[in-house]
Coordinates of C-alpha atoms and ligand atoms in Angstrom, one line a residue:
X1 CA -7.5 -14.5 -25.8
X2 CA -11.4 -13.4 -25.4
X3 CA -11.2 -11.9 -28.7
X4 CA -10.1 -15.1 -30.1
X5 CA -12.4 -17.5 -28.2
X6 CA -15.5 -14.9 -29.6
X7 CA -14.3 -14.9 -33.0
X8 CA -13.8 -18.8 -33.0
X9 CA -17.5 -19.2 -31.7
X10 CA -18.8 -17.0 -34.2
X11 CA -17.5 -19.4 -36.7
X12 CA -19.6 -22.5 -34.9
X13 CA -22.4 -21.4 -33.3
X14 CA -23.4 -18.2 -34.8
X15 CA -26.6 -18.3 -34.1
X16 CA -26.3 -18.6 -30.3
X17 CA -23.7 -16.0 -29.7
X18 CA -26.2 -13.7 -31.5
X19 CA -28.5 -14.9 -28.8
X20 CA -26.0 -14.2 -26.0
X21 CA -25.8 -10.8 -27.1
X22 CA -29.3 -10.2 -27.4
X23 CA -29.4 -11.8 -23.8
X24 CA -26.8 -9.8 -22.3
X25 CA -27.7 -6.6 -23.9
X26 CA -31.1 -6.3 -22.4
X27 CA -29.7 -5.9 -19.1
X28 CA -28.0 -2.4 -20.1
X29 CA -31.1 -0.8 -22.7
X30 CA -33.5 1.3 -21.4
X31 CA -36.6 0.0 -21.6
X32 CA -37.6 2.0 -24.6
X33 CA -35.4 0.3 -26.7
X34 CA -36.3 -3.1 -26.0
X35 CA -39.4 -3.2 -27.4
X36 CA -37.6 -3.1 -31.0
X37 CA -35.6 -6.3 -29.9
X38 CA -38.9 -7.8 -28.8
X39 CA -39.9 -8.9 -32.1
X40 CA -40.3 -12.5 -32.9
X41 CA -39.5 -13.0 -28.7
X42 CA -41.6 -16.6 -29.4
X43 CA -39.1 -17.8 -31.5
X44 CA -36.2 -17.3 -29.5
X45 CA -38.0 -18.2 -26.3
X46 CA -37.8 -21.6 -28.0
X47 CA -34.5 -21.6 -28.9
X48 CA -34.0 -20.7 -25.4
X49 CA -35.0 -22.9 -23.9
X50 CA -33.0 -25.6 -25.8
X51 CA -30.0 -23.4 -25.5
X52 CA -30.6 -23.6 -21.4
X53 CA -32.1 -27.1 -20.8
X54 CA -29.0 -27.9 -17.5
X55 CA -29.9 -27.1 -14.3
X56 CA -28.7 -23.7 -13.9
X57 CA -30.6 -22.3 -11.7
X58 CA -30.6 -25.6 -9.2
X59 CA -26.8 -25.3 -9.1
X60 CA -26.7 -21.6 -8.8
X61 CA -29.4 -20.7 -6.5
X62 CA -32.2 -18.2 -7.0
X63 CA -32.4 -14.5 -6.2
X64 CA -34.9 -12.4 -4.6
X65 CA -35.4 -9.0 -6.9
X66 CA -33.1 -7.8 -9.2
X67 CA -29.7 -9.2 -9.0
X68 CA -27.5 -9.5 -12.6
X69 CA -25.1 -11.1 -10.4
X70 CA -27.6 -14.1 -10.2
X71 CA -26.4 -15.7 -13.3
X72 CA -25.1 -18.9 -14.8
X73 CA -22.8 -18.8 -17.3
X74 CA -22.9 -21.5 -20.2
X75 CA -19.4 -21.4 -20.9
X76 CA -20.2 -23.6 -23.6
X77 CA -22.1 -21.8 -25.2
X78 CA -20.8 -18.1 -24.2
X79 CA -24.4 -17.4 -22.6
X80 CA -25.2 -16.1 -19.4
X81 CA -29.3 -16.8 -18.2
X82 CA -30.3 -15.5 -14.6
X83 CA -31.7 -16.8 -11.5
X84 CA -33.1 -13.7 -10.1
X85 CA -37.0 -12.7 -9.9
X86 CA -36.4 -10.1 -12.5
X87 CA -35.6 -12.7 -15.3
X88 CA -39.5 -13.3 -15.6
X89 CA -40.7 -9.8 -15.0
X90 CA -40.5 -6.6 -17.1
X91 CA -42.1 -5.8 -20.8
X92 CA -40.3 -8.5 -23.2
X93 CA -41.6 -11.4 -20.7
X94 CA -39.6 -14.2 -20.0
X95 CA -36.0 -13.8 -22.1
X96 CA -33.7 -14.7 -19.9
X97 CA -34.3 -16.5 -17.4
X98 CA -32.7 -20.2 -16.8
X99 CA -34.4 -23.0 -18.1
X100 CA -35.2 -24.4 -15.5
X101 CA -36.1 -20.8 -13.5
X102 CA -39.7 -22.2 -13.2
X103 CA -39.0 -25.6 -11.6
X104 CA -36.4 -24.4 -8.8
X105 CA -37.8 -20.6 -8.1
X106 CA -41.0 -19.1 -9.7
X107 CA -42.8 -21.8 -6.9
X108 CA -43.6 -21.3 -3.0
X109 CA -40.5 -22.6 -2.0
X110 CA -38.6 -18.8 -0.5
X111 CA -36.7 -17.4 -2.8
X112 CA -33.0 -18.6 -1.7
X113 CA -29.4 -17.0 -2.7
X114 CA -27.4 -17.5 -4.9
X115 CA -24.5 -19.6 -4.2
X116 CA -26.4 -21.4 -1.6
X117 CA -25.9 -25.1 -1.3
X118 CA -29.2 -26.8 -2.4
X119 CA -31.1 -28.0 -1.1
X120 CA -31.0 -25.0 1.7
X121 CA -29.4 -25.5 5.1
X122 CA -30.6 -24.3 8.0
X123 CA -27.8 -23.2 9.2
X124 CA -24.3 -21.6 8.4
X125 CA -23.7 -17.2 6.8
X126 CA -23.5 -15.6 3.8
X127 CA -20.5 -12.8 2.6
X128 CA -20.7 -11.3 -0.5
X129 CA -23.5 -13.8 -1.7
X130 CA -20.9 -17.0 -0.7
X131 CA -22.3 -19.6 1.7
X132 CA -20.0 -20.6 4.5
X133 CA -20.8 -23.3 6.6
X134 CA -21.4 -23.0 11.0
X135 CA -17.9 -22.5 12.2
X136 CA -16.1 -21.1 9.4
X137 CA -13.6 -18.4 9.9
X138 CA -12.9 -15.7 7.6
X139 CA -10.6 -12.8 7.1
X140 CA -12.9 -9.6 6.9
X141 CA -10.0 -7.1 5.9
X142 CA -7.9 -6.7 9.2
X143 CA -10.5 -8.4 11.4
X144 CA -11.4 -12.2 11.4
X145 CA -15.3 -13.3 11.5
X146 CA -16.7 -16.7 12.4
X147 CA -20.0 -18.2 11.3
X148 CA -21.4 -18.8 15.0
X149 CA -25.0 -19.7 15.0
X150 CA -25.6 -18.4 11.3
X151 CA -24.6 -14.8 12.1
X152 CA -21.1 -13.4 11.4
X153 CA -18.9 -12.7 15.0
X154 CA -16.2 -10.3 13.9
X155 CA -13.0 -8.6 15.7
X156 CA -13.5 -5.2 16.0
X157 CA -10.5 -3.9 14.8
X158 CA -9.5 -0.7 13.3
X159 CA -7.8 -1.4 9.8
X160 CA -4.9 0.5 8.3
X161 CA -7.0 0.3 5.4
X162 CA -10.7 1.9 5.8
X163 CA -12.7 1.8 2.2
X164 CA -14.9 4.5 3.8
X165 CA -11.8 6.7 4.3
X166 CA -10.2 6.6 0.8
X167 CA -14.0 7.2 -0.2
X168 CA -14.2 10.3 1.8
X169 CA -10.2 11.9 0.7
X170 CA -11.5 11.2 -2.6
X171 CA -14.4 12.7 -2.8
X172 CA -13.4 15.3 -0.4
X173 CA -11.2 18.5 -0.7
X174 CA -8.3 17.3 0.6
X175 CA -5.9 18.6 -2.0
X176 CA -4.5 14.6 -2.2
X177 CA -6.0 11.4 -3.4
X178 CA -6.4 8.6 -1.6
X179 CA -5.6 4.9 -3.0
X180 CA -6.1 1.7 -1.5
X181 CA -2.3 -0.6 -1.2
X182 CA -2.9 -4.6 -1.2
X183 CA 0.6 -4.3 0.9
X184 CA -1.5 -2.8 3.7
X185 CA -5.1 -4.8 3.3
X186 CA -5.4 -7.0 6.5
X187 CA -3.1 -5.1 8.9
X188 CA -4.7 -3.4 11.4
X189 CA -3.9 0.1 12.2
X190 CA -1.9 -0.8 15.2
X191 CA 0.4 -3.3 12.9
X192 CA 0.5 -0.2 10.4
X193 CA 1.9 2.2 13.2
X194 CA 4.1 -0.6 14.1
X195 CA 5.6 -2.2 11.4
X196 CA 5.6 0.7 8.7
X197 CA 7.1 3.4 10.7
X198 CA 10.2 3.1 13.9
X199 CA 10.8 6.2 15.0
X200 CA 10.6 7.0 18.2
X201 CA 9.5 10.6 19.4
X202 CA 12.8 12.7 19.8
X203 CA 13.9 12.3 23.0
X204 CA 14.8 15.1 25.5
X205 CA 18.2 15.3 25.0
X206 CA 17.3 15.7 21.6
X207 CA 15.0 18.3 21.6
X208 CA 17.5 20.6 23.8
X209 CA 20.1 19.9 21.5
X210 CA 21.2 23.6 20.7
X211 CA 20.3 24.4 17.0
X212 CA 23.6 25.3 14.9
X213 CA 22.5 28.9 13.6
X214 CA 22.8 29.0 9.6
X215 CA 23.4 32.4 7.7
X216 CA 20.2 33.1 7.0
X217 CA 20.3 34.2 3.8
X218 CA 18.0 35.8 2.1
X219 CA 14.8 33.9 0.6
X220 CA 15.7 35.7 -2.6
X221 CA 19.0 34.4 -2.6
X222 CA 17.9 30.4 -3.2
X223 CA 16.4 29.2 -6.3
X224 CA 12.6 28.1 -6.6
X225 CA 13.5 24.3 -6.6
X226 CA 15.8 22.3 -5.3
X227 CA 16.7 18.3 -4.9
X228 CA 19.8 16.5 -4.2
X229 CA 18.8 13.8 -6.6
X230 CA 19.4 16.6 -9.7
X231 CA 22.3 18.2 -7.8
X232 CA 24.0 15.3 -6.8
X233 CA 22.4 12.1 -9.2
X234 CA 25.4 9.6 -8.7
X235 CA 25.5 10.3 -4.7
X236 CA 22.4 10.3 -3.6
X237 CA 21.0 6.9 -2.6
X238 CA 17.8 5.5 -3.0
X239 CA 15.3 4.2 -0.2
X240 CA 15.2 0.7 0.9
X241 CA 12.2 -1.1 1.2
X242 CA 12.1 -1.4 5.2
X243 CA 8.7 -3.7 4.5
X244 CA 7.2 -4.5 7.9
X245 CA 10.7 -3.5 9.7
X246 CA 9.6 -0.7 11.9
X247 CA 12.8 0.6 11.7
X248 CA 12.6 4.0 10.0
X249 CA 14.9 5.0 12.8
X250 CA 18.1 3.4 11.0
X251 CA 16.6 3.3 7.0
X252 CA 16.7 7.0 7.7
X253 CA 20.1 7.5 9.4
X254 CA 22.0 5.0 6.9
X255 CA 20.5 6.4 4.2
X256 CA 20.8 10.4 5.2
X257 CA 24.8 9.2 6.2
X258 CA 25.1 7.7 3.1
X259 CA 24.6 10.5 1.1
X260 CA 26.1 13.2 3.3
X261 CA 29.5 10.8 3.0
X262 CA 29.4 10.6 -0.4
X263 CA 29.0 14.7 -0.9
X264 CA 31.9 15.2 1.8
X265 CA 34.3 12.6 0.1
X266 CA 33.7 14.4 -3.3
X267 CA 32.2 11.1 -4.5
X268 CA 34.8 9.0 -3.3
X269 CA 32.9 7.0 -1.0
X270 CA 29.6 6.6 -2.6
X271 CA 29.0 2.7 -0.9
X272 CA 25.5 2.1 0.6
X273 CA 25.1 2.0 4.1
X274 CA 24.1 -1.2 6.1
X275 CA 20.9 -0.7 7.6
X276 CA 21.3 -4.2 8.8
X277 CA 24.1 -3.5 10.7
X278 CA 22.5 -0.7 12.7
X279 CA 19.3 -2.8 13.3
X280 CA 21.3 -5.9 14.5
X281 CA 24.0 -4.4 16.0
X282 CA 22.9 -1.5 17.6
X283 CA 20.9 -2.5 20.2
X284 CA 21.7 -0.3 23.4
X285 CA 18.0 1.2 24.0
X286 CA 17.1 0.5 20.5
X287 CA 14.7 -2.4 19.4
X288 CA 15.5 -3.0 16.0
X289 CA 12.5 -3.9 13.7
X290 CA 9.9 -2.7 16.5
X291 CA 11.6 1.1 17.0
X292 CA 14.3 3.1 17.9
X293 CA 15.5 6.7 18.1
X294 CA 17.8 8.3 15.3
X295 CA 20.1 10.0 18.1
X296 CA 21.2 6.6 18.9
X297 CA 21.7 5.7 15.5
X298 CA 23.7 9.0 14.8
X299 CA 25.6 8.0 18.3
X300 CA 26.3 4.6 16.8
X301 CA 27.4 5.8 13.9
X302 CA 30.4 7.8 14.9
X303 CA 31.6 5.6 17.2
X304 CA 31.2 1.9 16.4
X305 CA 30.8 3.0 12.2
X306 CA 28.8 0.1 9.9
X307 CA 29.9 -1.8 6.7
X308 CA 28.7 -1.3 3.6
X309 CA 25.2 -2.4 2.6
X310 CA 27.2 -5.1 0.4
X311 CA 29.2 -6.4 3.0
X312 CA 26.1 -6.9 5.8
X313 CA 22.8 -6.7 3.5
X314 CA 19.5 -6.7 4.4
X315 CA 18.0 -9.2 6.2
X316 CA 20.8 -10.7 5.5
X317 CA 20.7 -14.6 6.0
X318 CA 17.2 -13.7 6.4
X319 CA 16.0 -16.7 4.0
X320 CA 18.5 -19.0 5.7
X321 CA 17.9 -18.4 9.3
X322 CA 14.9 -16.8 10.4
X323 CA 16.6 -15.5 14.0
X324 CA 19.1 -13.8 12.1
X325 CA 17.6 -10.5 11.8
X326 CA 18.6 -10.3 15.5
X327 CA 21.8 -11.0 15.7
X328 CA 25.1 -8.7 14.8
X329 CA 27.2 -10.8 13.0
X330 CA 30.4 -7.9 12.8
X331 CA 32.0 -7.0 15.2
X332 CA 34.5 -3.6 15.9
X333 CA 36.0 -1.8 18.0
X334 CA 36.5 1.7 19.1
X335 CA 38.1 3.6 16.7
X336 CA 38.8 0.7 14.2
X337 CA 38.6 0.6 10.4
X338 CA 37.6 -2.4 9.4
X339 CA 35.8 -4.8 11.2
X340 CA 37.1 -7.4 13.1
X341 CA 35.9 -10.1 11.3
X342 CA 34.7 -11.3 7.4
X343 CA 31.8 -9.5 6.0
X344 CA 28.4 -11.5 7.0
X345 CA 28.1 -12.2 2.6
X346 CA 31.3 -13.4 1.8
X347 CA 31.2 -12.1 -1.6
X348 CA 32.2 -8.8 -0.5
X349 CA 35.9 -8.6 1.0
X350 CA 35.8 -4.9 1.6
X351 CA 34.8 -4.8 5.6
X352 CA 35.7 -1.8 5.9
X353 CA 33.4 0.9 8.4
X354 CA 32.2 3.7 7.8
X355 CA 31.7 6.6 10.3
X356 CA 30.3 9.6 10.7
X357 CA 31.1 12.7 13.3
X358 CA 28.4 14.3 15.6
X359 CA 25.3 14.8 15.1
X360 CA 23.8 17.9 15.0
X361 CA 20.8 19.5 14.7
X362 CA 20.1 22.3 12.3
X363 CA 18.1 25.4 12.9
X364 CA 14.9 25.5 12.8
X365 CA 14.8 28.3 10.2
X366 CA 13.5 27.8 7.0
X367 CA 15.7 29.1 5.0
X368 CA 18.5 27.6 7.4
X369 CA 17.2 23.9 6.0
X370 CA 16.9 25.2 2.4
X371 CA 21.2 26.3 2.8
X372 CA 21.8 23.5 4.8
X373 CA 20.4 20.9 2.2
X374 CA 22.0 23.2 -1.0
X375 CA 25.6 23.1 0.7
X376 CA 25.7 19.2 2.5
X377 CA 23.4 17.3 1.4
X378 CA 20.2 15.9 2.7
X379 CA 18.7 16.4 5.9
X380 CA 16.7 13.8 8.8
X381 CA 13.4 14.8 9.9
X382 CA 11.3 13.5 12.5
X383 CA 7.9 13.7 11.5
X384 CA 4.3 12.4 12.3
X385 CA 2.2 10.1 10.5
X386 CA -1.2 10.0 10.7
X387 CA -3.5 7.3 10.3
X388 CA -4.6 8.2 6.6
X389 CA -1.1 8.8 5.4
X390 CA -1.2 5.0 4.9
X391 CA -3.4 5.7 1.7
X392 CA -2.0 8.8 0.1
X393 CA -1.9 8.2 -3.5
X394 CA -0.4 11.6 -4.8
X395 CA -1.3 15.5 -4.3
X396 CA -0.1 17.7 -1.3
X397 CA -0.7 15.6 2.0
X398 CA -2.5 17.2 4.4
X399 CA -3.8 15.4 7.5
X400 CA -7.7 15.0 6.9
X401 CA -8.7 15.6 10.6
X402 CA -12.0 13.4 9.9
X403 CA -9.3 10.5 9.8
X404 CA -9.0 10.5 13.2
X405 CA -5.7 12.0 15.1
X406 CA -4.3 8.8 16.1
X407 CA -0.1 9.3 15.0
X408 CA 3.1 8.2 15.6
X409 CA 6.4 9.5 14.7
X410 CA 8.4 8.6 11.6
X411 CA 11.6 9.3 9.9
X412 CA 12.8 10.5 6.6
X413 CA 15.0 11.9 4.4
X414 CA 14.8 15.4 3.1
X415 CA 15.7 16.0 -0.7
X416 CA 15.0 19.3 -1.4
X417 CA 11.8 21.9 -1.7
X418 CA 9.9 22.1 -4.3
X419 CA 8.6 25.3 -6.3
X420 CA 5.8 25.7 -4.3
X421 CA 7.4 27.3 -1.7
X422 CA 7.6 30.4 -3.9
X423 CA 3.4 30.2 -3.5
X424 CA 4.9 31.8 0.6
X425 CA 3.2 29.2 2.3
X426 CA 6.2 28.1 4.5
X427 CA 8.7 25.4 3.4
X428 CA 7.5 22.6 1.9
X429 CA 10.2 19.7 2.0
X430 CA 10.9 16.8 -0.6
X431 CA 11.1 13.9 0.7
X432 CA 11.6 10.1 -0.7
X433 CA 10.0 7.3 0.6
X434 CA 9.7 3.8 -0.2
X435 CA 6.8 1.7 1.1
X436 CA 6.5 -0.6 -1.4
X437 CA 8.5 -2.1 -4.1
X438 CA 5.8 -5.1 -5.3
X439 CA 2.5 -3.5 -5.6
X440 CA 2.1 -0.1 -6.9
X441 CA 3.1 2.2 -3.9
X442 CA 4.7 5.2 -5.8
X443 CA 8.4 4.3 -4.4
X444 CA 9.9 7.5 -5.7
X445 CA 7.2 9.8 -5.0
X446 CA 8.3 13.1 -3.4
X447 CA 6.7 13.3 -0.7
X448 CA 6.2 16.9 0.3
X449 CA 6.1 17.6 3.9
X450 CA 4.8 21.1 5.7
X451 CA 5.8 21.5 9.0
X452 CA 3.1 21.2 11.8
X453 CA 2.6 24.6 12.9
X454 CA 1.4 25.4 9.5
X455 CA -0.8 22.2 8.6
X456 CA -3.8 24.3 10.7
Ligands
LIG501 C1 -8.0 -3.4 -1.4 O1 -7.0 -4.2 -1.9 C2 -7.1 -5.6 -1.5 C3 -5.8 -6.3 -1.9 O2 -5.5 -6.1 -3.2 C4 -8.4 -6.2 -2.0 O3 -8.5 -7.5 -1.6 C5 -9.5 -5.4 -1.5 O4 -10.7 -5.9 -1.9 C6 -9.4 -3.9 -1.8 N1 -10.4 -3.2 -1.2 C7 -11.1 -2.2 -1.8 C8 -12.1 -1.6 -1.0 O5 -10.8 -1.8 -2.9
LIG502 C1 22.9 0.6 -3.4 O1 22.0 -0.4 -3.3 C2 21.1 -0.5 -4.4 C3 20.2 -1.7 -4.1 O2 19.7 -1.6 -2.9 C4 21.9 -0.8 -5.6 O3 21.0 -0.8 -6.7 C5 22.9 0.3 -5.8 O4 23.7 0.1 -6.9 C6 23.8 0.4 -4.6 N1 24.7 1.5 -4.7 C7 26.0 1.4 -4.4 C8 26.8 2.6 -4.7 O5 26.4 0.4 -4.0
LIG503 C1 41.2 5.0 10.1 O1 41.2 5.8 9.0 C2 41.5 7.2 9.2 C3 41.2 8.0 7.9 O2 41.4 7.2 6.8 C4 42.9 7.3 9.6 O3 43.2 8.7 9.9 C5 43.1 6.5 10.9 O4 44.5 6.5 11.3 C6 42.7 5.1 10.7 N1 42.7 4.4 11.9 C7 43.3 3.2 12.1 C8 43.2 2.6 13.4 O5 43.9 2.6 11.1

């Protein structure tokens, strides 16, 4: 499109896109250079200041110093002249300035800004060189900022995404890279922490929940890599966008139930799992999209079961009826099959419930997880996200402790281990997550996960 528009000017106006160039070139040569482009600088003065007769510079607004921002572009004409002091300064004189740079700012009148209305008010802020009248209210990242007496009163929130912390990953040490996700820009860390995640911390009964001993084989015995996704590609299910459902606490479980039914049936059963169900339905100490714990989830599980993610999908009736998302529309009984009614999407006639057995929780052991994992499929781990996890990019995670050590608990999926752990620095889990499906947040990135004691 550019390239067309260029070529097509070339054909008209030759001479002034010549002059454009010439124009805009100055701005990147050393100074050195200049003086060869300098020659015959009366002439073109002249043709200047035909070019630039408008009143650029009195619909712009004039800059103080050197600003290249401080221009006006002559669409027309594919020429850019400038409103800042440094237009009429330097060794080739005078070259690009706006025509009429003299009349509006090379006088006593202060220098103003560009973008300010003219002529100036007395009153009302600037952001990013934009003029905003008294009273405006803007959206500074997570916080919001009023024009109150010409100076910017902002909310002094912490957001989930801090340009000053990518900065810092990325130019750190870290071992990961740091990216910023327009998914996240304007939420607060608190919304972050509560939207994004939905774990709750595992509860007592949970963490005296006896740990079923594995066989311990030998580290030797298991090879370097290992994920479920190669071992088992048809039964393995893919995350689910939980957007800004904090309800990791049932993505996890339908998802980790999913798989593990699929592997036991021999790939009989290979049906999603309705998340929706457990976030509607299961609602006994559980708060849906703002937390819940995945022993509930595992309780609900075996004995109520939930439909298939066909039968009761996501947000189901979401778009229809907002208050949905809150309300069970199956209902079962104890030791039932199906359900007692239609599914909630009427397309699908199979209401048939899955269940699972007890829960239990699996040694602690590395090499327990590895044979666990190898022989039934993927695992649920509880584990804790820090503020800067929000920005990981790719690499090895690591909490950067100059983050701050503000966390809260999370659950996922483990796939596998990756061939790192052969490098004997403890078990490094694969893990899938999916934050984002619209914009660029690696959706089947591996996470990989070391366990606390280790990460310092
Ligand atoms: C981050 O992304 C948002 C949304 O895409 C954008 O508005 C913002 O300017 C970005 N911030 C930085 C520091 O790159
Ligand atoms: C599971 O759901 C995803 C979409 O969320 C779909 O692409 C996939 O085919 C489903 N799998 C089964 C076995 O229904
Ligand atoms: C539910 O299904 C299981 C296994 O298919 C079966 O053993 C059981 O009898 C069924 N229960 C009912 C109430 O139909």
């Amino acid at each position: 499109m550019w390239l067309k528009s260029q070529i097509l000017l070339l054909y008209c106006i030759a001479s002034e896109v010549w002059m454009a160039k010439q124009l805009n070139s100055r701005r990147n040569l050393p100074w050195g250079l200049y003086s060869v482009e300098d020659r015959g600088s009366a002439g073109w003065d002249r043709l200047k200041r035909s070019l630039y007769q408008g009143k650029s510079c009195r619909i712009r607004g004039c800059c103080t110093g050197r600003n290249d921002d401080c221009s006006f572009n002559i669409a027309s004409r594919a020429a850019i002249c400038y409103c800042d002091q440094f237009c009429a300064t330097g060794p080739p004189g005078p070259v690009d300035c706006c025509a009429d740079y003299w009349d509006v700012c090379d006088n006593t009148v202060e220098p103003t800004r560009s973008d300010e209305p003219w002529p100036p008010p007395t009153s009302g802020c600037y952001k990013d060189g934009r003029y905003y009248g008294e009273g405006t209210i803007i959206k500074d990242n997570c916080n919001s900022c009023k024009c109150f007496q010409s100076n910017w009163k902002c909310s002094n929130e912490v957001c989930l995404v801090r340009p000053d912390l990518i900065q810092n990953i990325n130019s750190g040490d870290y071992g990961w890279k740091a990216d910023n996700y327009s998914q996240f820009w304007g939420m607060t860390l608190e919304e972050g922490f509560k939207k994004r995640l939905g774990t709750l911390p595992p509860s007592h009964s949970l963490l005296n929940m006896k740990e079923i001993p594995g066989s311990s084989p030998p580290e030797g015995k298991f090879p370097e890599f290992f994920a479920a996704t190669y071992a088992w590609p048809e039964w393995i299910h893919d995350p689910l966008d939980q957007r800004n459902c904090g309800a990791s606490w049932a993505f996890s479980t339908a998802s980790v139930a999913a798989d593990r039914i699929a592997i036991h049936s021999d790939g009989e059963i290979t049906d999603n799992l309705s998340v929706q169900n457990l976030i509607s339905c299961d609602t006994k100490n559980q708060h849906g999209c703002n937390g819940g714990s995945i022993d509930g989830a595992w309780r609900y599980l075996k004995t109520h079961g939930v439909v298939s993610y066909a039968c009761y999908p996501s947000f189901w009736k979401h778009h229809l009826d907002p208050p949905g998302e809150n309300h069970c529309y199956v209902s079962s009984e104890y030791g039932q099959n199906y359900t007692n009614g239609p599914c909630p999407n009427d397309l699908e006639k199979s209401n048939r419930l899955y269940r699972c057995g007890s829960h239990y929780r699996v040694s602690s052991k590395e090499t327990d997880i590895m044979e666990e994992i190898m022989d039934k499929g993927p695992v649920q781990a509880i584990m804790k996200v820090y503020e800067d996890f929000f920005l990981y990019k790719e690499g090895i995670y690591r909490h950067s402790y100059k983050a701050g050590s503000k966390w809260k608990t999370h659950s996922v999926k483990l796939l596998g281990y990756p061939a790192l752990w052969s490098m004997n620095c403890g078990v490094h889990y694969l893990t899938k997550m999916d934050r984002n499906r619209n914009s660029g947040f690696p959706m089947k990135t591996f996470f990989i996960l070391i366990p606390e004691n280790e990460s310092q």
